[in-house]
Short mmCIF file of C-alpha atoms in Angstrom, two decimals:
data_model
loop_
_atom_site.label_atom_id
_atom_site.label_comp_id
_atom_site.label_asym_id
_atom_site.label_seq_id
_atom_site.Cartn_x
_atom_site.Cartn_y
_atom_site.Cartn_z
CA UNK A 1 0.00 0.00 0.00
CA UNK A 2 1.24 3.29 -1.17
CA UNK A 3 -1.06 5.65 0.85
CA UNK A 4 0.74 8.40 2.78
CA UNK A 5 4.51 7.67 1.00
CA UNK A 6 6.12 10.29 -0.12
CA UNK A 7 5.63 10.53 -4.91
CA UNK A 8 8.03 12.32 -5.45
CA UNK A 9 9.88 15.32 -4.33
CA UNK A 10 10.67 18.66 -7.00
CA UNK A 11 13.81 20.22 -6.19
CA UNK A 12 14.75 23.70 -8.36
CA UNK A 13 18.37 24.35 -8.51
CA UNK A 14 20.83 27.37 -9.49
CA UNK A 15 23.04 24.83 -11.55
CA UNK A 16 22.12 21.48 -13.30
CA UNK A 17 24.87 20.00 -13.99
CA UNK A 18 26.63 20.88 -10.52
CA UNK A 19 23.56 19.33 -8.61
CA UNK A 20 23.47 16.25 -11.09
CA UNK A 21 26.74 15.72 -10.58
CA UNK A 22 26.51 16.43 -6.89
CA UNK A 23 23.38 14.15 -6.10
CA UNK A 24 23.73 11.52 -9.03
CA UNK A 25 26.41 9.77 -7.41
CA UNK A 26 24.99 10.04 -3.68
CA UNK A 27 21.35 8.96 -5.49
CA UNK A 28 23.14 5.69 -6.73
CA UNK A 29 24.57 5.16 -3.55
CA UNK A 30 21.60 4.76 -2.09
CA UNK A 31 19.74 2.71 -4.50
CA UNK A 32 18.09 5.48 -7.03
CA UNK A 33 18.61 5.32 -10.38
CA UNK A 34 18.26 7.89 -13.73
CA UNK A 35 14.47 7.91 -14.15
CA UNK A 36 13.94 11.17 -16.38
CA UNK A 37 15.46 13.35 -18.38
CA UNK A 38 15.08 16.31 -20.52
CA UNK A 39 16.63 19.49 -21.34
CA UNK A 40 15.84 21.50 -17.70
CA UNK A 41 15.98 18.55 -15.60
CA UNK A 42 16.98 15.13 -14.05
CA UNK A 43 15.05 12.67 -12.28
CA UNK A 44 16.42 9.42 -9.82
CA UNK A 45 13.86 6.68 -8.73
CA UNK A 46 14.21 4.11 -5.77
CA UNK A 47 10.62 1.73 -6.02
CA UNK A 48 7.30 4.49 -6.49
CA UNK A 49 9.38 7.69 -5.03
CA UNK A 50 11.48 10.01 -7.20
CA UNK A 51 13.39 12.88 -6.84
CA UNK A 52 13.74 15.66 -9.55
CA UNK A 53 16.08 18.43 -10.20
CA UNK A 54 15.04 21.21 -12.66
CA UNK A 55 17.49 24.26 -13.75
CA UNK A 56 15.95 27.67 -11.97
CA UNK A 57 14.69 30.34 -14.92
CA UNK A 58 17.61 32.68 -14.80
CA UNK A 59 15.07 35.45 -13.44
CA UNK A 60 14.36 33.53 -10.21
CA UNK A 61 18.39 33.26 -9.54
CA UNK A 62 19.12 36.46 -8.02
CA UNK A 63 16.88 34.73 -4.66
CA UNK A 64 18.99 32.18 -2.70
CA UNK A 65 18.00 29.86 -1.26
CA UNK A 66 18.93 29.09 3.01
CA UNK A 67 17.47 26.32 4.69
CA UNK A 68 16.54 28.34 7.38
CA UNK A 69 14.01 30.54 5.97
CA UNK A 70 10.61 29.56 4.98
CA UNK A 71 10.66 26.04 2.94
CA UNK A 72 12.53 22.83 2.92
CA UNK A 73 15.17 22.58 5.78
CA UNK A 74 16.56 19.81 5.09
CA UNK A 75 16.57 15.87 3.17
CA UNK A 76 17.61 12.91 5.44
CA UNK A 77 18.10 9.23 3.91
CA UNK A 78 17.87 5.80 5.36
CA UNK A 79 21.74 4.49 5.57
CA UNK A 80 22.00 0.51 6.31
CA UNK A 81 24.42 0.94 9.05
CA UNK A 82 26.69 3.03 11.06
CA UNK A 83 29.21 1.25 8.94
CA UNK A 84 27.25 2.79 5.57
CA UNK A 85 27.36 5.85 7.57
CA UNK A 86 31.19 6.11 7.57
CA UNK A 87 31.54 4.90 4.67
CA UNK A 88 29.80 7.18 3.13
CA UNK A 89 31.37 10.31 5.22
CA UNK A 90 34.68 8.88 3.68
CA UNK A 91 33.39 9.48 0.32
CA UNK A 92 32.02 12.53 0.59
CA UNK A 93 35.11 13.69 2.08
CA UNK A 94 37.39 12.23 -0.53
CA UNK A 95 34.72 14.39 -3.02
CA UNK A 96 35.41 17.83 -1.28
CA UNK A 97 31.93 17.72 0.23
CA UNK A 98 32.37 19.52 3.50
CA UNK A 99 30.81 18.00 6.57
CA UNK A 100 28.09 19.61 8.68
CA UNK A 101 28.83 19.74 12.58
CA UNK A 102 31.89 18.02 11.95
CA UNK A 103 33.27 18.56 15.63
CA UNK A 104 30.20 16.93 16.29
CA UNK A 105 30.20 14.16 13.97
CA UNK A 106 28.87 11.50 14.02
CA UNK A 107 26.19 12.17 17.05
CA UNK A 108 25.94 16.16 15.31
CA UNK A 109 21.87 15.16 16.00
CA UNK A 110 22.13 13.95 19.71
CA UNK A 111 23.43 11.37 21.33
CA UNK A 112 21.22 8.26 19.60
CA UNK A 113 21.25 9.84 16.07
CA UNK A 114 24.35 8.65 14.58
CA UNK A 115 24.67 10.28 10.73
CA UNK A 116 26.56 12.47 8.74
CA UNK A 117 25.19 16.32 7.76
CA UNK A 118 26.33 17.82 4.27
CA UNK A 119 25.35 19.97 1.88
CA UNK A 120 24.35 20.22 -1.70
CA UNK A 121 25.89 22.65 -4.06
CA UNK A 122 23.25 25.36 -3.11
CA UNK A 123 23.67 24.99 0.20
CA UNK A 124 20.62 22.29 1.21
CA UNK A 125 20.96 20.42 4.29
CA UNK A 126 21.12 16.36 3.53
CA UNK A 127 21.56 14.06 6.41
CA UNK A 128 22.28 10.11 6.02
CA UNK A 129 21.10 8.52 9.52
CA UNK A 130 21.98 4.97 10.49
CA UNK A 131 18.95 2.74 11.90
#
């Protein structure tokens, strides 16, 4: 039964290719794969839930976006493990991806919530949280 899970989730960006190339590989990584695409936009797809990214109009540019105003704080993912958890930090580090909280990490989210904070190349929160 599908009632009440999430479709899919539209996310606009500032730069398609940098986001593609950003959350292709982490998408992958966590079972996703290429679902759409067309000129303004990429999609990933893990079972009935996808995730789209669609180049901004260049008019809307000149607004950031920051997680902290009104809208979407923040994405967190399912990780398999601490292990995947780790793992993962270790890749994202090797990538240049700078870690949230890192004199936190990985307990950045309290003392049982052991995953790694990040951010996307404009700026959104994504957290990967081990069961």
């Amino acid at each position: 039964m599908s009632k009440g899970l999430l479709h899919h989730i539209e996310l606009y960006v500032s730069d398609l290719k940098r986001s593609i190339d950003f959350w292709g590989w982490f998408l992958e990584e966590m079972g996703y794969s290429p679902f759409q695409e067309w000129d303004r936009g990429k999609s990933f797809k893990m079972a009935d839930t996808y995730i789209v990214f669609v180049q901004t109009e260049e008019r809307f540019l000149d607004v950031s976006y920051h997680r902290c105003r009104v809208g979407l704080n923040h994405l967190a993912f399912h990780a398999e493990s601490r292990q995947h958890v780790d793992d993962m930090t270790r890749k994202l580090k090797d990538k240049g991806i700078t870690i949230l909280y890192a004199n936190q990490h990985p307990f950045a989210g309290g003392d049982d919530h052991y995953a790694v904070f990040f951010e996307d190349p404009d700026r959104m929160k994504v957290e990967l949280v081990a069961p």
